[in-house]
């Protein structure tokens, strides 16, 4: 059984502020430590349930947060480190029996959700896929589904767990390590307890994956209408320069096509272009 782990940081145990997730900030080493903590707990759970191969993709910011030297010595486990990557947070998911999304956060605009955002907090206001508003969980789950891979486990705060279950249904295993009191404060499990919760959830998720019970996001017939709304019209001016991109509003562009790999590349391209920040 091959398990793929997409590891973000904002949803990890104890993290409540961007000063813990930004490599230029003072508390970043705490963020690294807790991302590693949650990933190791999930790896242990997947191995408990009989995983033969685990591929971890560091999925936060510059994607060089996880210290490979701290992941132990196990020939079944590998790490994708670094960026850019064509599929970003789900680079390398192909061929897995199930994907786990670990340390994830809720989509932009979610109340009582730690560091809610969608890919870029300063650029993206909303993203919709076939008329449904999605965050990183939705985009990445759709990409996995398009490639035939279910999502068996999502971990993060309570709001993220609710968002993930709405997308993927009750067959999804979620592990809640904190309950946000606002965007920058949460009631958190202590690390020893969250490690137990994460390990047990990962074992259950891997068992469901092995039995063919892990859910795949409903992606219809594989034809997509992707809309990105930026924070301001200048960012949209930048994104709308690309041939084939349709501008449908002051702050919104639309692209259509087949295949989530292509849609994900559009998403990353348009957000990268929309760099303008008003001075
Ligand atoms: Zn992140």
PDB file of C-alpha atoms and ligand atoms in Angstrom:
ATOM      1  CA  UNK A   1       0.000   0.000   0.000  1.00  0.00           C
ATOM      2  CA  UNK A   2       1.350   3.396  -1.065  1.00  0.00           C
ATOM      3  CA  UNK A   3       0.395   6.434   1.002  1.00  0.00           C
ATOM      4  CA  UNK A   4       1.015   9.980  -0.193  1.00  0.00           C
ATOM      5  CA  UNK A   5       1.262  12.750   2.424  1.00  0.00           C
ATOM      6  CA  UNK A   6       0.846  16.408   1.490  1.00  0.00           C
ATOM      7  CA  UNK A   7       2.200  18.269   4.517  1.00  0.00           C
ATOM      8  CA  UNK A   8       1.245  21.882   5.124  1.00  0.00           C
ATOM      9  CA  UNK A   9       2.064  23.763   8.329  1.00  0.00           C
ATOM     10  CA  UNK A  10      -0.744  26.123   9.404  1.00  0.00           C
ATOM     11  CA  UNK A  11      -2.918  23.257  10.639  1.00  0.00           C
ATOM     12  CA  UNK A  12      -0.266  21.566  12.741  1.00  0.00           C
ATOM     13  CA  UNK A  13      -0.498  21.148  16.505  1.00  0.00           C
ATOM     14  CA  UNK A  14      -0.144  24.380  18.467  1.00  0.00           C
ATOM     15  CA  UNK A  15       0.305  26.729  15.495  1.00  0.00           C
ATOM     16  CA  UNK A  16      -1.854  29.855  15.624  1.00  0.00           C
ATOM     17  CA  UNK A  17       0.095  32.707  14.001  1.00  0.00           C
ATOM     18  CA  UNK A  18       1.953  33.480  10.775  1.00  0.00           C
ATOM     19  CA  UNK A  19       5.041  34.353  12.844  1.00  0.00           C
ATOM     20  CA  UNK A  20       5.248  30.579  13.409  1.00  0.00           C
ATOM     21  CA  UNK A  21       4.864  29.674   9.720  1.00  0.00           C
ATOM     22  CA  UNK A  22       6.911  32.379   7.944  1.00  0.00           C
ATOM     23  CA  UNK A  23      10.613  31.553   7.591  1.00  0.00           C
ATOM     24  CA  UNK A  24      11.496  35.241   8.011  1.00  0.00           C
ATOM     25  CA  UNK A  25       9.830  35.429  11.400  1.00  0.00           C
ATOM     26  CA  UNK A  26      11.062  34.784  14.907  1.00  0.00           C
ATOM     27  CA  UNK A  27       8.921  31.775  15.820  1.00  0.00           C
ATOM     28  CA  UNK A  28       9.392  29.838  12.568  1.00  0.00           C
ATOM     29  CA  UNK A  29      11.459  27.087  14.196  1.00  0.00           C
ATOM     30  CA  UNK A  30       8.418  26.271  16.363  1.00  0.00           C
ATOM     31  CA  UNK A  31       6.318  25.903  13.202  1.00  0.00           C
ATOM     32  CA  UNK A  32       8.897  23.567  11.675  1.00  0.00           C
ATOM     33  CA  UNK A  33       9.025  21.487  14.835  1.00  0.00           C
ATOM     34  CA  UNK A  34       5.261  21.081  15.018  1.00  0.00           C
ATOM     35  CA  UNK A  35       4.817  20.317  11.305  1.00  0.00           C
ATOM     36  CA  UNK A  36       7.428  17.583  11.742  1.00  0.00           C
ATOM     37  CA  UNK A  37       5.677  16.368  14.882  1.00  0.00           C
ATOM     38  CA  UNK A  38       2.349  15.916  13.093  1.00  0.00           C
ATOM     39  CA  UNK A  39       3.914  14.339   9.991  1.00  0.00           C
ATOM     40  CA  UNK A  40       5.836  11.810  12.094  1.00  0.00           C
ATOM     41  CA  UNK A  41       2.686  10.837  13.995  1.00  0.00           C
ATOM     42  CA  UNK A  42       0.796  10.281  10.739  1.00  0.00           C
ATOM     43  CA  UNK A  43       3.673   8.281   9.226  1.00  0.00           C
ATOM     44  CA  UNK A  44       3.660   6.043  12.311  1.00  0.00           C
ATOM     45  CA  UNK A  45      -0.075   5.437  11.939  1.00  0.00           C
ATOM     46  CA  UNK A  46       0.212   4.583   8.251  1.00  0.00           C
ATOM     47  CA  UNK A  47       3.037   2.136   9.018  1.00  0.00           C
ATOM     48  CA  UNK A  48       0.945   0.606  11.862  1.00  0.00           C
ATOM     49  CA  UNK A  49      -1.747  -0.157   9.254  1.00  0.00           C
ATOM     50  CA  UNK A  50       0.695  -1.813   6.875  1.00  0.00           C
ATOM     51  CA  UNK A  51       1.817   0.896   4.442  1.00  0.00           C
ATOM     52  CA  UNK A  52       4.706  -0.361   2.302  1.00  0.00           C
ATOM     53  CA  UNK A  53       5.620   3.008   0.856  1.00  0.00           C
ATOM     54  CA  UNK A  54       5.060   6.561   2.103  1.00  0.00           C
ATOM     55  CA  UNK A  55       5.898   9.620   0.022  1.00  0.00           C
ATOM     56  CA  UNK A  56       5.806  12.920   1.932  1.00  0.00           C
ATOM     57  CA  UNK A  57       5.573  16.178  -0.016  1.00  0.00           C
ATOM     58  CA  UNK A  58       6.586  19.293   1.923  1.00  0.00           C
ATOM     59  CA  UNK A  59       3.743  21.614   0.882  1.00  0.00           C
ATOM     60  CA  UNK A  60       4.203  24.801   2.865  1.00  0.00           C
ATOM     61  CA  UNK A  61       5.585  28.102   1.482  1.00  0.00           C
ATOM     62  CA  UNK A  62       9.122  27.438   0.112  1.00  0.00           C
ATOM     63  CA  UNK A  63       8.547  23.726   0.794  1.00  0.00           C
ATOM     64  CA  UNK A  64      11.868  23.255   2.562  1.00  0.00           C
ATOM     65  CA  UNK A  65      10.468  23.175   6.089  1.00  0.00           C
ATOM     66  CA  UNK A  66      10.778  19.507   7.021  1.00  0.00           C
ATOM     67  CA  UNK A  67      14.244  18.506   8.199  1.00  0.00           C
ATOM     68  CA  UNK A  68      14.923  15.199   6.439  1.00  0.00           C
ATOM     69  CA  UNK A  69      17.453  14.337   9.126  1.00  0.00           C
ATOM     70  CA  UNK A  70      14.648  14.221  11.668  1.00  0.00           C
ATOM     71  CA  UNK A  71      12.460  11.761   9.736  1.00  0.00           C
ATOM     72  CA  UNK A  72      14.319   8.718  10.976  1.00  0.00           C
ATOM     73  CA  UNK A  73      15.698   5.769   9.048  1.00  0.00           C
ATOM     74  CA  UNK A  74      13.054   3.785   7.205  1.00  0.00           C
ATOM     75  CA  UNK A  75      13.454   2.619   3.617  1.00  0.00           C
ATOM     76  CA  UNK A  76       9.670   2.804   3.165  1.00  0.00           C
ATOM     77  CA  UNK A  77       9.579   6.600   3.648  1.00  0.00           C
ATOM     78  CA  UNK A  78      10.735   9.328   1.209  1.00  0.00           C
ATOM     79  CA  UNK A  79      10.454  13.111   1.135  1.00  0.00           C
ATOM     80  CA  UNK A  80       9.860  15.551  -1.732  1.00  0.00           C
ATOM     81  CA  UNK A  81      11.458  18.813  -0.631  1.00  0.00           C
ATOM     82  CA  UNK A  82      11.659  22.166  -2.427  1.00  0.00           C
ATOM     83  CA  UNK A  83       9.748  24.290  -4.916  1.00  0.00           C
ATOM     84  CA  UNK A  84       8.499  25.227  -7.462  1.00  0.00           C
ATOM     85  CA  UNK A  85       6.733  21.995  -8.407  1.00  0.00           C
ATOM     86  CA  UNK A  86       4.200  21.728 -11.239  1.00  0.00           C
ATOM     87  CA  UNK A  87       1.503  20.292  -8.975  1.00  0.00           C
ATOM     88  CA  UNK A  88       2.638  22.216  -5.928  1.00  0.00           C
ATOM     89  CA  UNK A  89       1.015  20.698  -2.809  1.00  0.00           C
ATOM     90  CA  UNK A  90       0.142  17.432  -4.580  1.00  0.00           C
ATOM     91  CA  UNK A  91       3.322  16.948  -6.589  1.00  0.00           C
ATOM     92  CA  UNK A  92       3.982  13.233  -6.892  1.00  0.00           C
ATOM     93  CA  UNK A  93       0.534  11.982  -5.788  1.00  0.00           C
ATOM     94  CA  UNK A  94       0.111   9.771  -8.854  1.00  0.00           C
ATOM     95  CA  UNK A  95      -0.043   6.040  -8.200  1.00  0.00           C
ATOM     96  CA  UNK A  96      -0.794   6.311  -4.491  1.00  0.00           C
ATOM     97  CA  UNK A  97      -3.543   4.191  -2.937  1.00  0.00           C
ATOM     98  CA  UNK A  98      -4.592   7.209  -0.898  1.00  0.00           C
ATOM     99  CA  UNK A  99      -3.556  10.761  -0.120  1.00  0.00           C
ATOM    100  CA  UNK A 100      -3.370  12.261   3.359  1.00  0.00           C
ATOM    101  CA  UNK A 101      -3.579  16.052   3.790  1.00  0.00           C
ATOM    102  CA  UNK A 102      -1.734  16.894   7.015  1.00  0.00           C
ATOM    103  CA  UNK A 103      -1.485  20.269   8.774  1.00  0.00           C
ATOM    104  CA  UNK A 104      -3.989  21.828   6.368  1.00  0.00           C
ATOM    105  CA  UNK A 105      -6.055  24.997   6.956  1.00  0.00           C
ATOM    106  CA  UNK A 106      -9.502  26.222   5.947  1.00  0.00           C
ATOM    107  CA  UNK A 107     -10.207  28.216   2.810  1.00  0.00           C
ATOM    108  CA  UNK A 108     -10.046  32.023   2.693  1.00  0.00           C
ATOM    109  CA  UNK A 109     -12.953  33.668   4.484  1.00  0.00           C
ATOM    110  CA  UNK A 110     -13.745  30.878   6.940  1.00  0.00           C
ATOM    111  CA  UNK A 111     -14.685  32.108  10.423  1.00  0.00           C
ATOM    112  CA  UNK A 112     -12.909  30.651  13.471  1.00  0.00           C
ATOM    113  CA  UNK A 113     -10.183  29.059  11.348  1.00  0.00           C
ATOM    114  CA  UNK A 114      -6.460  29.378  11.984  1.00  0.00           C
ATOM    115  CA  UNK A 115      -4.720  31.352   9.211  1.00  0.00           C
ATOM    116  CA  UNK A 116      -7.517  30.749   6.707  1.00  0.00           C
ATOM    117  CA  UNK A 117      -6.357  31.440   3.136  1.00  0.00           C
ATOM    118  CA  UNK A 118      -6.365  29.921  -0.327  1.00  0.00           C
ATOM    119  CA  UNK A 119      -2.854  29.518  -1.755  1.00  0.00           C
ATOM    120  CA  UNK A 120      -1.997  33.220  -1.318  1.00  0.00           C
ATOM    121  CA  UNK A 121      -3.572  35.289   1.436  1.00  0.00           C
ATOM    122  CA  UNK A 122      -2.576  38.615  -0.166  1.00  0.00           C
ATOM    123  CA  UNK A 123      -3.716  37.733  -3.680  1.00  0.00           C
ATOM    124  CA  UNK A 124      -6.688  35.363  -3.629  1.00  0.00           C
ATOM    125  CA  UNK A 125     -10.127  36.326  -2.327  1.00  0.00           C
ATOM    126  CA  UNK A 126     -11.950  33.216  -3.576  1.00  0.00           C
ATOM    127  CA  UNK A 127     -11.513  30.334  -6.000  1.00  0.00           C
ATOM    128  CA  UNK A 128     -14.436  28.387  -7.417  1.00  0.00           C
ATOM    129  CA  UNK A 129     -14.395  25.137  -9.314  1.00  0.00           C
ATOM    130  CA  UNK A 130     -17.543  24.272 -11.293  1.00  0.00           C
ATOM    131  CA  UNK A 131     -19.509  26.770  -9.234  1.00  0.00           C
ATOM    132  CA  UNK A 132     -18.339  25.557  -5.858  1.00  0.00           C
ATOM    133  CA  UNK A 133     -16.048  27.641  -3.677  1.00  0.00           C
ATOM    134  CA  UNK A 134     -12.918  25.667  -2.849  1.00  0.00           C
ATOM    135  CA  UNK A 135      -9.756  26.130  -0.826  1.00  0.00           C
ATOM    136  CA  UNK A 136      -6.537  24.182  -0.974  1.00  0.00           C
ATOM    137  CA  UNK A 137      -8.250  21.034   0.291  1.00  0.00           C
ATOM    138  CA  UNK A 138     -10.812  21.179  -2.527  1.00  0.00           C
ATOM    139  CA  UNK A 139      -8.322  21.935  -5.294  1.00  0.00           C
ATOM    140  CA  UNK A 140      -5.912  19.262  -4.155  1.00  0.00           C
ATOM    141  CA  UNK A 141      -8.653  16.664  -3.545  1.00  0.00           C
ATOM    142  CA  UNK A 142     -10.035  17.338  -7.032  1.00  0.00           C
ATOM    143  CA  UNK A 143      -6.568  16.902  -8.534  1.00  0.00           C
ATOM    144  CA  UNK A 144      -6.139  13.609  -6.691  1.00  0.00           C
ATOM    145  CA  UNK A 145      -9.633  12.441  -7.751  1.00  0.00           C
ATOM    146  CA  UNK A 146      -8.878  13.329 -11.371  1.00  0.00           C
ATOM    147  CA  UNK A 147      -5.796  11.119 -11.120  1.00  0.00           C
ATOM    148  CA  UNK A 148      -7.777   8.256  -9.530  1.00  0.00           C
ATOM    149  CA  UNK A 149      -6.504   8.779  -5.991  1.00  0.00           C
ATOM    150  CA  UNK A 150      -8.859   9.073  -2.985  1.00  0.00           C
ATOM    151  CA  UNK A 151      -8.214  11.280   0.025  1.00  0.00           C
ATOM    152  CA  UNK A 152      -8.354   9.193   3.185  1.00  0.00           C
ATOM    153  CA  UNK A 153      -7.233  11.639   5.894  1.00  0.00           C
ATOM    154  CA  UNK A 154      -7.337  15.394   6.517  1.00  0.00           C
ATOM    155  CA  UNK A 155      -5.804  16.946   9.654  1.00  0.00           C
ATOM    156  CA  UNK A 156      -5.932  20.475  11.031  1.00  0.00           C
ATOM    157  CA  UNK A 157      -8.350  22.619  13.042  1.00  0.00           C
ATOM    158  CA  UNK A 158     -12.070  22.013  13.552  1.00  0.00           C
ATOM    159  CA  UNK A 159     -13.126  24.360  10.725  1.00  0.00           C
ATOM    160  CA  UNK A 160     -10.825  22.570   8.268  1.00  0.00           C
ATOM    161  CA  UNK A 161     -12.237  19.187   9.294  1.00  0.00           C
ATOM    162  CA  UNK A 162     -15.772  20.449   8.622  1.00  0.00           C
ATOM    163  CA  UNK A 163     -14.757  21.851   5.224  1.00  0.00           C
ATOM    164  CA  UNK A 164     -13.076  18.563   4.281  1.00  0.00           C
ATOM    165  CA  UNK A 165     -16.066  16.427   5.296  1.00  0.00           C
ATOM    166  CA  UNK A 166     -18.395  18.648   3.252  1.00  0.00           C
ATOM    167  CA  UNK A 167     -16.179  18.011   0.206  1.00  0.00           C
ATOM    168  CA  UNK A 168     -15.444  14.334   0.707  1.00  0.00           C
ATOM    169  CA  UNK A 169     -18.262  12.935   2.832  1.00  0.00           C
ATOM    170  CA  UNK A 170     -18.408  10.878   5.987  1.00  0.00           C
ATOM    171  CA  UNK A 171     -16.031   8.208   4.645  1.00  0.00           C
ATOM    172  CA  UNK A 172     -13.197  10.657   5.199  1.00  0.00           C
ATOM    173  CA  UNK A 173     -11.176  10.346   8.401  1.00  0.00           C
ATOM    174  CA  UNK A 174     -10.381  13.714   9.973  1.00  0.00           C
ATOM    175  CA  UNK A 175      -8.126  14.506  12.915  1.00  0.00           C
ATOM    176  CA  UNK A 176      -8.710  17.756  14.783  1.00  0.00           C
ATOM    177  CA  UNK A 177      -5.677  19.037  16.676  1.00  0.00           C
ATOM    178  CA  UNK A 178      -7.122  22.444  17.616  1.00  0.00           C
ATOM    179  CA  UNK A 179     -10.328  24.421  17.739  1.00  0.00           C
ATOM    180  CA  UNK A 180      -9.895  28.039  16.600  1.00  0.00           C
ATOM    181  CA  UNK A 181     -11.236  30.896  18.701  1.00  0.00           C
ATOM    182  CA  UNK A 182     -10.508  33.279  15.833  1.00  0.00           C
ATOM    183  CA  UNK A 183      -8.003  33.564  12.973  1.00  0.00           C
ATOM    184  CA  UNK A 184      -5.036  33.860  15.340  1.00  0.00           C
ATOM    185  CA  UNK A 185      -6.024  31.966  18.500  1.00  0.00           C
ATOM    186  CA  UNK A 186      -6.978  28.378  19.219  1.00  0.00           C
ATOM    187  CA  UNK A 187      -7.690  25.872  21.930  1.00  0.00           C
ATOM    188  CA  UNK A 188      -4.977  23.285  21.176  1.00  0.00           C
ATOM    189  CA  UNK A 189      -4.336  19.659  22.105  1.00  0.00           C
ATOM    190  CA  UNK A 190      -0.952  19.121  23.723  1.00  0.00           C
ATOM    191  CA  UNK A 191       1.585  17.426  21.444  1.00  0.00           C
ATOM    192  CA  UNK A 192       1.523  14.053  23.172  1.00  0.00           C
ATOM    193  CA  UNK A 193      -2.253  13.861  22.850  1.00  0.00           C
ATOM    194  CA  UNK A 194      -2.331  15.146  19.270  1.00  0.00           C
ATOM    195  CA  UNK A 195       0.322  12.570  18.329  1.00  0.00           C
ATOM    196  CA  UNK A 196      -1.967   9.829  19.638  1.00  0.00           C
ATOM    197  CA  UNK A 197      -5.005  11.263  17.811  1.00  0.00           C
ATOM    198  CA  UNK A 198      -3.078  11.681  14.552  1.00  0.00           C
ATOM    199  CA  UNK A 199      -1.498   8.241  14.693  1.00  0.00           C
ATOM    200  CA  UNK A 200      -4.820   6.494  15.333  1.00  0.00           C
ATOM    201  CA  UNK A 201      -6.578   8.519  12.619  1.00  0.00           C
ATOM    202  CA  UNK A 202      -3.831   7.739  10.109  1.00  0.00           C
ATOM    203  CA  UNK A 203      -4.044   4.024  10.877  1.00  0.00           C
ATOM    204  CA  UNK A 204      -7.830   4.087  10.402  1.00  0.00           C
ATOM    205  CA  UNK A 205      -7.489   6.092   7.170  1.00  0.00           C
ATOM    206  CA  UNK A 206      -4.878   3.702   5.765  1.00  0.00           C
ATOM    207  CA  UNK A 207      -7.083   0.741   6.672  1.00  0.00           C
ATOM    208  CA  UNK A 208     -10.027   2.311   4.833  1.00  0.00           C
ATOM    209  CA  UNK A 209      -7.758   2.999   1.852  1.00  0.00           C
ATOM    210  CA  UNK A 210      -6.604  -0.624   1.770  1.00  0.00           C
ATOM    211  CA  UNK A 211     -10.247  -1.787   1.877  1.00  0.00           C
ATOM    212  CA  UNK A 212     -11.278   0.598  -0.917  1.00  0.00           C
ATOM    213  CA  UNK A 213     -13.408   2.713   1.427  1.00  0.00           C
ATOM    214  CA  UNK A 214     -11.537   6.052   1.161  1.00  0.00           C
ATOM    215  CA  UNK A 215     -13.575   8.772  -0.580  1.00  0.00           C
ATOM    216  CA  UNK A 216     -12.841  10.493  -3.861  1.00  0.00           C
ATOM    217  CA  UNK A 217     -14.101  14.005  -4.443  1.00  0.00           C
ATOM    218  CA  UNK A 218     -16.929  14.183  -6.993  1.00  0.00           C
ATOM    219  CA  UNK A 219     -15.419  15.875 -10.059  1.00  0.00           C
ATOM    220  CA  UNK A 220     -18.238  15.250 -12.538  1.00  0.00           C
ATOM    221  CA  UNK A 221     -17.122  14.437 -16.074  1.00  0.00           C
ATOM    222  CA  UNK A 222     -13.669  16.021 -15.708  1.00  0.00           C
ATOM    223  CA  UNK A 223     -14.590  19.287 -17.452  1.00  0.00           C
ATOM    224  CA  UNK A 224     -13.805  22.351 -15.361  1.00  0.00           C
ATOM    225  CA  UNK A 225     -14.836  25.968 -14.991  1.00  0.00           C
ATOM    226  CA  UNK A 226     -12.255  27.616 -12.753  1.00  0.00           C
ATOM    227  CA  UNK A 227     -12.755  31.157 -11.462  1.00  0.00           C
ATOM    228  CA  UNK A 228     -10.255  33.130  -9.426  1.00  0.00           C
ATOM    229  CA  UNK A 229     -11.264  36.340  -7.689  1.00  0.00           C
ATOM    230  CA  UNK A 230      -8.359  38.494  -6.530  1.00  0.00           C
ATOM    231  CA  UNK A 231      -8.298  41.084  -3.800  1.00  0.00           C
ATOM    232  CA  UNK A 232      -8.012  44.012  -6.193  1.00  0.00           C
ATOM    233  CA  UNK A 233      -8.545  44.866  -9.854  1.00  0.00           C
ATOM    234  CA  UNK A 234      -4.823  45.492 -10.520  1.00  0.00           C
ATOM    235  CA  UNK A 235      -4.042  41.891  -9.611  1.00  0.00           C
ATOM    236  CA  UNK A 236      -6.786  40.867 -12.034  1.00  0.00           C
ATOM    237  CA  UNK A 237      -5.268  43.143 -14.717  1.00  0.00           C
ATOM    238  CA  UNK A 238      -2.062  41.097 -14.422  1.00  0.00           C
ATOM    239  CA  UNK A 239      -3.767  37.697 -14.594  1.00  0.00           C
ATOM    240  CA  UNK A 240      -6.051  38.712 -17.488  1.00  0.00           C
ATOM    241  CA  UNK A 241      -3.056  39.446 -19.755  1.00  0.00           C
ATOM    242  CA  UNK A 242      -2.594  35.720 -20.454  1.00  0.00           C
ATOM    243  CA  UNK A 243      -4.135  34.644 -23.802  1.00  0.00           C
ATOM    244  CA  UNK A 244      -7.178  32.438 -23.340  1.00  0.00           C
ATOM    245  CA  UNK A 245      -8.009  33.806 -19.912  1.00  0.00           C
ATOM    246  CA  UNK A 246     -11.434  35.418 -19.785  1.00  0.00           C
ATOM    247  CA  UNK A 247     -12.064  38.361 -17.507  1.00  0.00           C
ATOM    248  CA  UNK A 248     -15.577  38.187 -16.133  1.00  0.00           C
ATOM    249  CA  UNK A 249     -15.472  40.981 -13.585  1.00  0.00           C
ATOM    250  CA  UNK A 250     -13.332  43.644 -12.007  1.00  0.00           C
ATOM    251  CA  UNK A 251     -11.509  41.143  -9.857  1.00  0.00           C
ATOM    252  CA  UNK A 252     -12.363  37.774 -11.444  1.00  0.00           C
ATOM    253  CA  UNK A 253     -10.878  35.677 -14.251  1.00  0.00           C
ATOM    254  CA  UNK A 254     -12.207  32.428 -15.676  1.00  0.00           C
ATOM    255  CA  UNK A 255     -10.555  29.523 -17.471  1.00  0.00           C
ATOM    256  CA  UNK A 256     -12.154  26.334 -18.730  1.00  0.00           C
ATOM    257  CA  UNK A 257     -10.698  23.010 -19.736  1.00  0.00           C
ATOM    258  CA  UNK A 258     -10.324  19.320 -19.045  1.00  0.00           C
ATOM    259  CA  UNK A 259      -8.139  17.684 -16.426  1.00  0.00           C
ATOM    260  CA  UNK A 260      -7.263  18.967 -12.990  1.00  0.00           C
ATOM    261  CA  UNK A 261      -3.542  18.845 -13.724  1.00  0.00           C
ATOM    262  CA  UNK A 262      -4.130  21.571 -16.294  1.00  0.00           C
ATOM    263  CA  UNK A 263      -6.488  23.478 -13.983  1.00  0.00           C
ATOM    264  CA  UNK A 264      -3.959  23.372 -11.175  1.00  0.00           C
ATOM    265  CA  UNK A 265      -1.274  24.742 -13.485  1.00  0.00           C
ATOM    266  CA  UNK A 266      -3.637  27.554 -14.498  1.00  0.00           C
ATOM    267  CA  UNK A 267      -4.326  28.312 -10.867  1.00  0.00           C
ATOM    268  CA  UNK A 268      -0.657  28.535  -9.949  1.00  0.00           C
ATOM    269  CA  UNK A 269       0.221  30.548 -13.061  1.00  0.00           C
ATOM    270  CA  UNK A 270      -2.521  33.141 -12.639  1.00  0.00           C
ATOM    271  CA  UNK A 271      -1.852  33.596  -8.936  1.00  0.00           C
ATOM    272  CA  UNK A 272       1.890  33.980  -9.621  1.00  0.00           C
ATOM    273  CA  UNK A 273       1.180  36.714 -12.161  1.00  0.00           C
ATOM    274  CA  UNK A 274      -1.231  38.607  -9.917  1.00  0.00           C
ATOM    275  CA  UNK A 275       1.557  40.098  -7.873  1.00  0.00           C
ATOM    276  CA  UNK A 276       0.457  43.700  -7.864  1.00  0.00           C
ATOM    277  CA  UNK A 277       0.011  45.200  -4.443  1.00  0.00           C
ATOM    278  CA  UNK A 278      -1.162  48.799  -4.341  1.00  0.00           C
ATOM    279  CA  UNK A 279       1.350  51.183  -2.855  1.00  0.00           C
TER     280      UNK A 279
HETATM  281 ZN1  LIG B   1       1.003  26.549   4.314  1.00  0.00          ZN
END
